[in-house]
Coordinates of C-alpha atoms in Angstrom, one line a residue:
G1 CA 27.1 172.1 63.7
R2 CA 25.7 173.8 60.7
A3 CA 23.0 172.0 58.7
L4 CA 24.3 171.1 55.2
R5 CA 21.7 171.7 52.5
G6 CA 21.5 171.3 48.8
K7 CA 24.3 169.3 47.1
E8 CA 27.3 170.3 49.3
R9 CA 29.9 167.6 49.8
P10 CA 29.1 165.1 52.6
V11 CA 31.6 165.6 55.5
Y12 CA 30.7 163.1 58.2
K13 CA 31.8 159.5 58.8
I14 CA 29.8 157.5 61.4
G15 CA 30.8 154.3 63.2
I16 CA 27.9 152.4 64.8
D17 CA 28.3 149.5 67.2
V18 CA 25.2 147.6 68.5
G19 CA 26.0 146.0 71.8
G20 CA 23.9 143.9 74.2
T21 CA 23.2 146.9 76.5
F22 CA 24.1 150.1 74.6
T23 CA 24.4 151.2 70.9
D24 CA 27.5 153.4 70.4
F25 CA 28.1 156.1 67.8
V26 CA 31.3 157.9 66.8
V27 CA 31.0 160.8 64.4
A28 CA 34.2 161.9 62.7
K29 CA 34.8 165.0 60.5
E30 CA 38.2 165.9 58.9
S31 CA 40.4 168.2 61.0
E32 CA 38.0 168.0 64.0
S33 CA 38.0 165.8 67.1
P34 CA 35.5 162.9 66.9
R35 CA 32.3 163.1 69.0
Y36 CA 30.9 160.2 71.0
F37 CA 27.3 159.2 71.6
K38 CA 25.5 156.3 73.4
T39 CA 21.9 155.1 73.5
S40 CA 20.2 152.0 74.9
S41 CA 20.0 149.0 72.6
T42 CA 16.7 147.6 71.5
P43 CA 17.1 143.8 71.4
A44 CA 13.8 143.1 69.8
D45 CA 14.8 145.2 66.7
P46 CA 18.4 146.6 66.9
S47 CA 17.7 149.0 64.0
E48 CA 15.3 150.9 66.3
G49 CA 18.2 151.8 68.7
V50 CA 20.3 152.8 65.7
L51 CA 17.7 155.2 64.4
T52 CA 17.1 156.6 67.9
G53 CA 20.8 157.2 68.4
L54 CA 21.1 158.8 65.0
R55 CA 18.3 161.2 65.8
Q56 CA 20.2 162.2 69.0
V57 CA 23.3 162.7 67.0
A58 CA 21.4 164.9 64.5
D59 CA 19.9 167.0 67.4
A60 CA 23.4 167.5 68.8
F61 CA 24.5 168.9 65.4
A62 CA 21.3 171.0 65.1
M63 CA 20.1 169.0 62.1
S64 CA 17.2 166.8 61.2
L65 CA 18.0 163.1 60.7
Q66 CA 17.6 163.5 57.0
E67 CA 20.1 166.4 56.9
L68 CA 22.6 164.4 59.0
L69 CA 22.4 161.4 56.6
A70 CA 22.7 163.6 53.6
A71 CA 25.8 165.1 55.1
T72 CA 27.3 161.6 55.8
D73 CA 29.4 159.9 53.1
L74 CA 30.3 156.7 55.1
I75 CA 28.5 154.6 57.8
I76 CA 30.4 151.6 59.2
H77 CA 28.2 149.3 61.2
G78 CA 29.1 146.5 63.6
T79 CA 26.3 144.4 65.1
T80 CA 25.7 141.3 67.2
V81 CA 22.6 140.3 65.1
A82 CA 24.4 137.3 63.5
T83 CA 26.0 136.2 66.8
N84 CA 22.7 136.4 68.8
T85 CA 20.8 134.6 66.0
L86 CA 23.2 131.7 66.4
V87 CA 23.6 131.7 70.2
E88 CA 19.9 132.1 70.9
R89 CA 19.0 129.5 68.2
R90 CA 16.7 132.0 66.3
G91 CA 18.0 131.2 62.8
A92 CA 16.3 130.0 59.7
K93 CA 14.9 126.5 59.1
V94 CA 17.8 125.1 57.0
G95 CA 17.8 122.1 54.6
L96 CA 21.2 120.4 54.2
I97 CA 22.1 118.8 50.9
T98 CA 25.2 116.6 51.0
T99 CA 26.8 113.5 49.6
E100 CA 24.8 110.3 50.1
G101 CA 25.9 108.6 53.3
F102 CA 27.4 111.7 54.9
R103 CA 24.3 113.5 56.3
D104 CA 25.1 112.6 59.9
L105 CA 28.6 114.2 59.8
L106 CA 26.9 117.4 61.1
E107 CA 25.9 115.5 64.3
M108 CA 29.0 113.3 64.6
R109 CA 31.2 116.4 64.4
E110 CA 34.8 115.5 65.4
G111 CA 33.7 113.2 68.2
L112 CA 30.1 114.3 69.0
K113 CA 31.1 117.0 71.4
E114 CA 33.1 120.2 71.5
D115 CA 35.1 118.7 74.4
R116 CA 35.3 115.1 73.2
Y117 CA 36.7 113.6 76.4
N118 CA 34.2 115.3 78.7
L119 CA 31.8 112.5 79.6
R120 CA 29.4 114.9 81.3
M121 CA 29.1 117.3 78.4
T122 CA 25.7 117.2 76.6
P123 CA 26.2 117.0 72.8
V124 CA 25.1 120.1 71.0
E125 CA 21.8 119.9 69.2
P126 CA 22.4 120.1 65.4
L127 CA 21.4 123.3 63.7
V128 CA 19.7 121.1 61.0
P129 CA 17.6 118.2 62.4
R130 CA 18.2 114.8 60.8
Y131 CA 14.9 114.9 58.8
L132 CA 16.1 118.0 57.0
R133 CA 19.4 116.5 56.0
V134 CA 19.4 114.7 52.7
G135 CA 22.0 112.7 50.8
I136 CA 22.4 113.0 47.0
R137 CA 24.0 110.3 44.7
E138 CA 27.3 111.9 43.6
R139 CA 30.9 111.4 44.5
T140 CA 34.2 113.3 43.9
R141 CA 37.4 111.5 44.9
S142 CA 40.2 113.0 47.1
N143 CA 42.1 114.0 44.0
G144 CA 39.2 116.0 42.6
A145 CA 38.2 113.5 40.0
V146 CA 34.5 112.7 39.6
E147 CA 33.7 109.1 40.3
T148 CA 29.9 109.3 40.3
A149 CA 28.2 112.1 38.4
L150 CA 25.5 114.2 40.2
D151 CA 22.2 112.3 40.0
G152 CA 19.7 114.9 38.8
E153 CA 16.7 112.8 39.8
S154 CA 18.0 112.3 43.3
L155 CA 18.5 116.1 43.6
D156 CA 15.0 116.8 42.3
Q157 CA 13.5 114.4 44.9
A158 CA 15.5 116.0 47.7
L159 CA 14.3 119.5 46.6
D160 CA 10.7 118.3 46.4
Y161 CA 10.9 117.0 49.9
L162 CA 12.6 120.0 51.4
E163 CA 10.1 122.3 49.7
K164 CA 7.3 120.3 51.2
E165 CA 8.9 120.6 54.6
G166 CA 9.0 124.4 54.3
V167 CA 12.8 125.1 54.6
E168 CA 13.8 128.8 54.5
A169 CA 17.4 128.3 53.5
L170 CA 19.6 125.7 51.9
A171 CA 23.2 124.6 52.6
V172 CA 25.0 122.5 50.0
C173 CA 28.2 120.7 51.0
F174 CA 29.5 117.8 48.9
L175 CA 32.6 115.7 49.6
F176 CA 35.8 117.2 48.2
S177 CA 34.0 120.1 46.5
Y178 CA 36.9 122.4 47.6
L179 CA 39.0 120.5 44.9
N180 CA 36.2 120.3 42.3
P181 CA 33.1 122.4 42.8
S182 CA 31.3 121.3 39.6
H183 CA 28.6 119.3 41.5
E184 CA 27.8 122.1 43.9
Q185 CA 27.5 124.5 40.9
Q186 CA 25.2 122.1 39.1
A187 CA 23.1 121.9 42.3
L188 CA 22.9 125.7 42.5
E189 CA 21.5 125.9 38.9
K190 CA 18.7 123.5 39.8
I191 CA 18.0 125.2 43.2
R192 CA 17.8 128.7 41.5
S193 CA 15.3 127.4 38.9
R194 CA 13.2 125.9 41.7
F195 CA 13.7 128.5 44.5
P196 CA 14.7 131.8 42.9
G197 CA 14.7 133.8 46.1
A198 CA 16.1 131.2 48.5
Y199 CA 19.1 131.9 50.7
V200 CA 21.7 129.3 49.5
S201 CA 25.2 128.6 50.8
L202 CA 27.7 126.5 48.8
S203 CA 30.6 125.1 50.8
H204 CA 33.1 125.8 48.0
Q205 CA 32.2 129.5 48.2
I206 CA 32.0 129.8 52.0
L207 CA 35.2 127.8 52.9
P208 CA 37.0 126.1 49.9
Q209 CA 39.5 124.2 52.1
I210 CA 40.3 120.8 53.6
K211 CA 38.7 119.4 56.8
E212 CA 35.2 118.2 56.1
F213 CA 33.5 119.1 59.4
E214 CA 34.9 122.6 59.5
R215 CA 33.6 123.2 56.0
L216 CA 30.2 121.7 56.7
S217 CA 29.7 123.4 60.0
T218 CA 30.7 126.9 58.6
T219 CA 28.5 126.5 55.6
V220 CA 25.5 125.4 57.7
V221 CA 26.0 128.4 60.1
N222 CA 26.1 130.7 57.1
S223 CA 22.7 129.5 56.0
Y224 CA 21.3 129.4 59.6
V225 CA 22.1 133.1 60.4
G226 CA 22.1 134.4 56.8
P227 CA 18.4 135.1 56.3
V228 CA 17.9 136.9 59.6
F229 CA 21.1 138.9 59.2
S230 CA 20.4 139.6 55.5
E231 CA 16.9 140.9 56.3
Y232 CA 18.3 143.1 59.1
L233 CA 20.9 144.7 56.8
K234 CA 18.3 145.2 54.1
N235 CA 15.9 147.0 56.4
L236 CA 18.7 149.1 57.9
Q237 CA 19.9 150.1 54.4
E238 CA 16.4 151.1 53.4
R239 CA 16.0 153.2 56.6
L240 CA 19.4 154.9 56.3
S241 CA 19.6 155.5 52.6
L242 CA 18.4 158.7 50.9
A243 CA 17.5 159.1 47.3
D244 CA 19.9 162.0 46.8
S245 CA 22.7 160.6 49.0
D246 CA 26.0 159.0 47.8
Q247 CA 26.4 157.5 51.3
Q248 CA 28.2 154.2 51.5
I249 CA 27.3 151.6 54.2
L250 CA 30.0 149.1 55.2
I251 CA 29.7 146.2 57.7
M252 CA 32.4 145.3 60.2
Q253 CA 33.7 141.7 59.6
S254 CA 35.1 139.3 62.1
N255 CA 38.6 139.4 60.5
G256 CA 39.0 143.1 61.5
G257 CA 38.1 144.6 58.1
V258 CA 34.9 145.9 56.6
A259 CA 32.8 144.8 53.5
P260 CA 29.9 146.2 51.6
I261 CA 26.3 145.2 52.6
D262 CA 25.8 142.9 49.6
D263 CA 28.9 140.8 50.4
S264 CA 28.0 140.8 54.1
R265 CA 24.5 139.5 53.4
R266 CA 25.9 136.7 51.2
L267 CA 28.7 135.8 53.7
A268 CA 26.9 136.3 57.0
V269 CA 29.1 133.9 58.9
Q270 CA 32.0 136.4 58.4
A271 CA 30.2 138.9 60.6
I272 CA 29.7 136.6 63.6
L273 CA 32.2 138.7 65.7
S274 CA 31.3 141.9 63.9
G275 CA 31.0 144.2 67.0
P276 CA 33.9 143.0 69.2
A277 CA 36.2 142.9 66.2
G278 CA 35.8 146.7 65.9
G279 CA 37.0 147.2 69.4
V280 CA 40.2 145.1 68.8
S281 CA 40.8 147.0 65.6
G282 CA 40.5 150.2 67.5
A283 CA 42.9 149.0 70.2
A284 CA 45.5 148.0 67.6
F285 CA 45.1 151.4 65.9
Y286 CA 45.7 153.2 69.3
G287 CA 48.7 150.9 69.9
Q288 CA 50.3 152.0 66.7
L289 CA 49.7 155.7 67.6
M290 CA 51.3 155.2 71.0
G291 CA 54.2 152.9 69.8
E292 CA 52.8 150.0 72.0
E293 CA 53.2 146.9 70.0
R294 CA 52.1 144.4 72.7
L295 CA 48.7 144.9 74.1
I296 CA 46.1 142.8 75.9
G297 CA 42.7 144.2 75.0
L298 CA 40.1 144.2 77.8
D299 CA 36.7 145.1 76.4
M300 CA 34.1 145.1 79.2
G301 CA 30.6 146.0 78.3
G302 CA 27.2 145.6 79.8
T303 CA 26.8 141.8 79.1
S304 CA 30.2 140.3 78.6
T305 CA 34.0 140.9 78.6
D306 CA 36.1 140.2 75.5
I307 CA 39.8 139.5 75.8
S308 CA 42.2 139.8 72.8
L309 CA 46.0 139.7 72.2
I310 CA 47.8 142.2 69.9
E311 CA 51.4 141.7 69.0
N312 CA 53.5 143.7 66.5
G313 CA 50.5 146.1 66.3
T314 CA 48.3 143.3 64.8
P315 CA 45.5 141.3 66.5
H316 CA 45.9 137.5 66.7
L317 CA 43.7 135.7 64.2
S318 CA 42.1 132.3 64.5
T319 CA 40.4 129.8 62.2
E320 CA 39.4 127.4 65.0
K321 CA 36.5 129.3 66.7
F322 CA 33.5 127.8 68.4
E323 CA 30.5 130.0 68.7
G324 CA 27.2 128.8 70.0
G325 CA 28.7 125.3 70.0
W326 CA 29.5 125.3 66.3
K327 CA 32.9 125.5 64.6
I328 CA 33.4 128.5 62.4
A329 CA 36.6 128.1 60.3
V330 CA 36.8 131.5 58.5
P331 CA 39.6 133.8 59.7
M332 CA 38.4 135.8 62.7
I333 CA 40.1 138.0 65.3
D334 CA 40.9 135.7 68.2
I335 CA 38.6 136.9 71.0
Q336 CA 37.9 135.1 74.2
T337 CA 34.5 136.0 75.8
L338 CA 33.7 135.8 79.5
G339 CA 30.2 136.2 81.0
A340 CA 31.3 139.2 83.1
G341 CA 29.9 142.6 82.3
G342 CA 28.4 145.6 84.0
G343 CA 25.0 144.0 83.9
S344 CA 26.2 140.5 85.2
I345 CA 24.0 139.3 88.0
A346 CA 25.5 138.5 91.4
R347 CA 23.9 135.6 93.4
V348 CA 24.7 133.4 96.4
D349 CA 24.2 129.7 95.9
S350 CA 22.7 127.2 98.4
G351 CA 26.2 126.5 99.7
G352 CA 26.8 130.2 100.5
I353 CA 29.2 130.8 97.6
L354 CA 29.1 134.1 95.7
H355 CA 28.9 134.0 91.9
V356 CA 28.9 136.8 89.3
G357 CA 27.4 136.1 85.8
P358 CA 27.2 134.7 83.3
E359 CA 23.5 135.7 83.5
S360 CA 23.0 139.4 82.7
A361 CA 20.3 142.0 83.3
G362 CA 21.0 143.2 79.8
A363 CA 19.5 146.4 78.4
E364 CA 15.9 145.5 79.5
P365 CA 15.3 145.7 82.5
G366 CA 19.0 146.4 83.2
P367 CA 20.7 146.8 86.6
A368 CA 18.4 147.6 89.6
C369 CA 19.9 151.1 89.8
Y370 CA 18.5 152.0 86.4
G371 CA 15.0 152.0 87.9
E372 CA 13.5 150.2 84.9
G373 CA 12.1 147.3 86.9
G374 CA 15.3 145.2 87.4
T375 CA 15.6 143.8 90.9
S376 CA 18.7 141.6 90.6
P377 CA 22.0 143.0 91.9
T378 CA 24.6 143.5 89.2
V379 CA 28.3 144.6 88.9
T380 CA 27.0 148.1 88.1
D381 CA 24.9 148.2 91.3
A382 CA 28.0 147.1 93.3
N383 CA 30.2 149.8 91.7
L384 CA 27.5 152.5 92.4
V385 CA 27.2 151.4 96.1
L386 CA 31.1 151.6 96.4
G387 CA 31.0 155.2 95.0
Y388 CA 33.0 154.2 91.9
L389 CA 30.1 155.5 89.7
S390 CA 28.5 158.9 89.8
A391 CA 24.7 158.6 90.2
Q392 CA 24.3 162.1 88.5
N393 CA 26.8 161.7 85.6
F394 CA 25.9 158.3 84.1
L395 CA 25.8 158.4 80.3
G396 CA 27.2 161.9 80.4
G397 CA 24.4 163.1 82.7
E398 CA 21.6 161.9 80.4
T399 CA 20.6 159.1 82.9
R400 CA 20.4 159.3 86.7
L401 CA 21.1 156.2 88.7
D402 CA 19.3 155.3 91.9
P403 CA 21.8 154.4 94.7
E404 CA 18.9 153.3 97.0
L405 CA 17.7 150.6 94.6
A406 CA 21.3 149.4 94.1
S407 CA 21.8 149.1 97.9
Q408 CA 18.5 147.3 98.3
A409 CA 19.4 144.7 95.6
I410 CA 22.9 144.1 96.9
G411 CA 21.7 144.0 100.5
Q412 CA 18.8 141.6 99.9
D413 CA 20.5 139.1 97.5
V414 CA 24.2 139.3 98.5
A415 CA 24.8 141.0 101.9
T416 CA 22.1 139.3 104.0
P417 CA 22.8 135.7 102.8
L418 CA 26.5 136.2 103.4
G419 CA 26.2 138.0 106.7
L420 CA 28.1 141.1 105.4
S421 CA 27.4 144.8 105.3
T422 CA 26.1 146.2 102.0
V423 CA 29.4 147.9 101.2
E424 CA 31.4 144.7 102.0
A425 CA 29.1 142.7 99.8
A426 CA 29.4 145.2 96.9
Y427 CA 33.2 145.1 97.3
G428 CA 33.1 141.2 97.1
V429 CA 31.2 141.5 93.8
H430 CA 33.7 144.0 92.5
Q431 CA 36.7 141.8 93.5
L432 CA 35.1 138.6 92.2
V433 CA 34.4 140.0 88.7
S434 CA 38.0 141.4 88.6
T435 CA 39.4 138.0 89.5
A436 CA 37.3 136.2 86.9
I437 CA 38.6 138.6 84.2
A438 CA 42.3 138.3 85.4
E439 CA 42.0 134.4 85.3
G440 CA 40.5 134.6 81.8
I441 CA 43.5 136.7 80.6
R442 CA 46.0 134.4 82.4
L443 CA 44.5 131.3 80.7
M444 CA 44.4 132.9 77.2
S445 CA 48.0 134.1 77.6
V446 CA 49.3 130.7 78.7
K447 CA 47.5 129.1 75.7
K448 CA 49.3 131.5 73.4
G449 CA 52.7 131.0 75.1
V450 CA 53.1 134.6 76.3
D451 CA 53.6 136.3 79.6
P452 CA 50.9 139.0 80.4
R453 CA 53.5 140.9 82.5
E454 CA 55.3 141.8 79.3
F455 CA 52.1 143.4 77.8
T456 CA 50.2 146.6 78.4
L457 CA 46.6 146.3 79.4
F458 CA 44.4 148.3 77.0
A459 CA 41.0 148.8 78.6
F460 CA 37.9 149.8 76.7
G461 CA 34.1 149.2 76.8
G462 CA 31.7 151.0 79.1
A463 CA 32.7 149.1 82.3
S464 CA 36.4 148.3 81.9
G465 CA 37.7 151.5 83.6
L466 CA 36.1 150.4 86.8
Q467 CA 38.0 147.1 86.9
A468 CA 41.2 147.6 84.8
S469 CA 43.6 148.6 87.6
R470 CA 42.6 145.8 89.9
V471 CA 42.9 143.3 87.0
A472 CA 46.3 144.6 86.1
R473 CA 47.5 144.4 89.7
Q474 CA 46.4 140.7 89.9
L475 CA 48.3 140.0 86.7
Q476 CA 51.4 142.1 87.8
M477 CA 51.0 144.2 84.6
S478 CA 52.8 147.5 85.0
K479 CA 50.9 149.7 82.6
V480 CA 47.2 150.4 81.8
H481 CA 45.9 152.6 79.0
I482 CA 42.3 153.8 78.9
P483 CA 41.7 155.9 75.8
A484 CA 39.3 158.9 75.6
A485 CA 37.1 156.8 73.3
A486 CA 37.1 153.8 75.7
S487 CA 33.4 153.5 76.1
V488 CA 32.7 153.6 72.4
L489 CA 36.0 152.0 71.1
S490 CA 34.2 149.4 68.9
A491 CA 32.5 152.1 66.9
F492 CA 35.7 154.2 66.9
G493 CA 37.7 151.2 65.7
M494 CA 35.4 150.7 62.7
L495 CA 36.4 154.1 61.4
S496 CA 40.1 153.1 61.6
T497 CA 39.7 149.9 59.5
D498 CA 39.9 149.1 55.8
L499 CA 38.2 146.9 53.3
K500 CA 39.4 143.4 53.9
Y501 CA 38.6 140.0 52.3
S502 CA 40.0 136.7 53.4
F503 CA 40.5 134.1 50.6
S504 CA 41.7 130.5 51.1
R505 CA 42.2 127.4 49.0
S506 CA 43.5 124.0 50.0
Y507 CA 46.2 122.1 48.0
P508 CA 46.9 118.8 49.7
A509 CA 50.1 117.3 48.6
T510 CA 53.3 115.7 49.9
L511 CA 56.4 117.9 49.9
D512 CA 58.2 115.7 47.4
R513 CA 55.3 115.8 44.9
I514 CA 54.2 119.4 44.9
D515 CA 53.2 120.8 41.5
L516 CA 54.6 124.3 41.5
G517 CA 52.5 125.1 38.4
A518 CA 49.3 124.1 40.3
I519 CA 50.3 126.3 43.2
R520 CA 51.0 129.3 40.9
S521 CA 47.6 128.8 39.3
I522 CA 45.8 128.8 42.7
L523 CA 47.7 131.9 43.9
E524 CA 46.9 133.7 40.6
E525 CA 43.2 132.7 41.1
L526 CA 43.2 134.0 44.7
E527 CA 45.0 137.2 43.7
A528 CA 42.5 137.9 40.9

């Protein structure tokens, strides 16, 4: 590529997906084929991997990083930062302000546990401990009428207490605020005067709809992941932005669309499935190009496998999603995640049974064959032993794999305990992970009332090509597509999306008493 200088028009669009093992880049330019790049993820600070990858892209185009960014008018970024913050419990210290008498709803949930009839399931530890949940004297009735005005003194005492406890973010969720948000708005005015820089989530802004636990849980998750996600985006924006650049940075959302950074920082909960959603959007885009309206998306990366359903060219959406044990009720692409990826670790238990995953070797140290200090046998090691991977051509030849280290790990931890040869043991790992994925697809299909045999398997992600045909055979699916952009489809899909906002409001009423004027008013408000 020729380095663009001066004030020439920016020509590049870049999609960036930060995964658990690799960070992917797709660079598109009008009237040219897109180019694909991969670099190792840096879990401690994902933006480091992003910058490293962008430098590699710049080198490939014979530019400096600054020249590349100046020549780029759009960057779309998907990241697992919000997801990992929630799953790994690394979020902010949140204070919850709610209606007096209702502070334990967060712990009571819809029956204490995600699976309420499972007696052996340990209840999830609340994101906000009880001593940081405070009740305020106020009450709005189920028709939106105020019965008890917001008690300013009660709110002041709560804010004094939470300030003393050192909370980093606040979540405000009052009863029936989706019908009348006046008390939450009053609370925000007081919070802003006391904590001008605090990260605050109001339930009527995050999810203004019926179902108290869903609204409370989603609002708390937003405040829990928001400060970490917001700080990450702020740092990334500063590192990528240039004084003389008109470059726009958009963030991939869980609903399959994109949004500007400022909106993404405020509504962090909507980016919980940011990375995987890009892949499903890319699969839907490819399906439309090929005239395939019914696809099952199989996204197998280094850490996990994501399964999705696409019908009529559109991914299924869900508003009933649990992530990290917490219900998130904003619209999200319906993705089922399995702990089966290229880095998934194989082990033999004390009863002599072979298991694969959900533990993963991740990016650091990675599979044994990477030669980075990993000693546990993984799916990637098994595929290398079987000859399904080229030791010389991994990552397009940028990385060499060590077959000896792979054989050693498989032999020691799988073959010897099972009394098999190393190749037989590797084949067992390969078969087992394919069976686990096929079962995951079968279960999801049954739940949705569809027959997988009537769908086409669309395989993407860095590891899916190694398992796709075996998975399809087990499910009796007759067709498999693996696109050229398979290993970077999430980043590719981000460039095929559009701005998308999801708005919702609840209007509870019996059918014989619906006020059409009220419904028109709500629709006009949403449309505006």
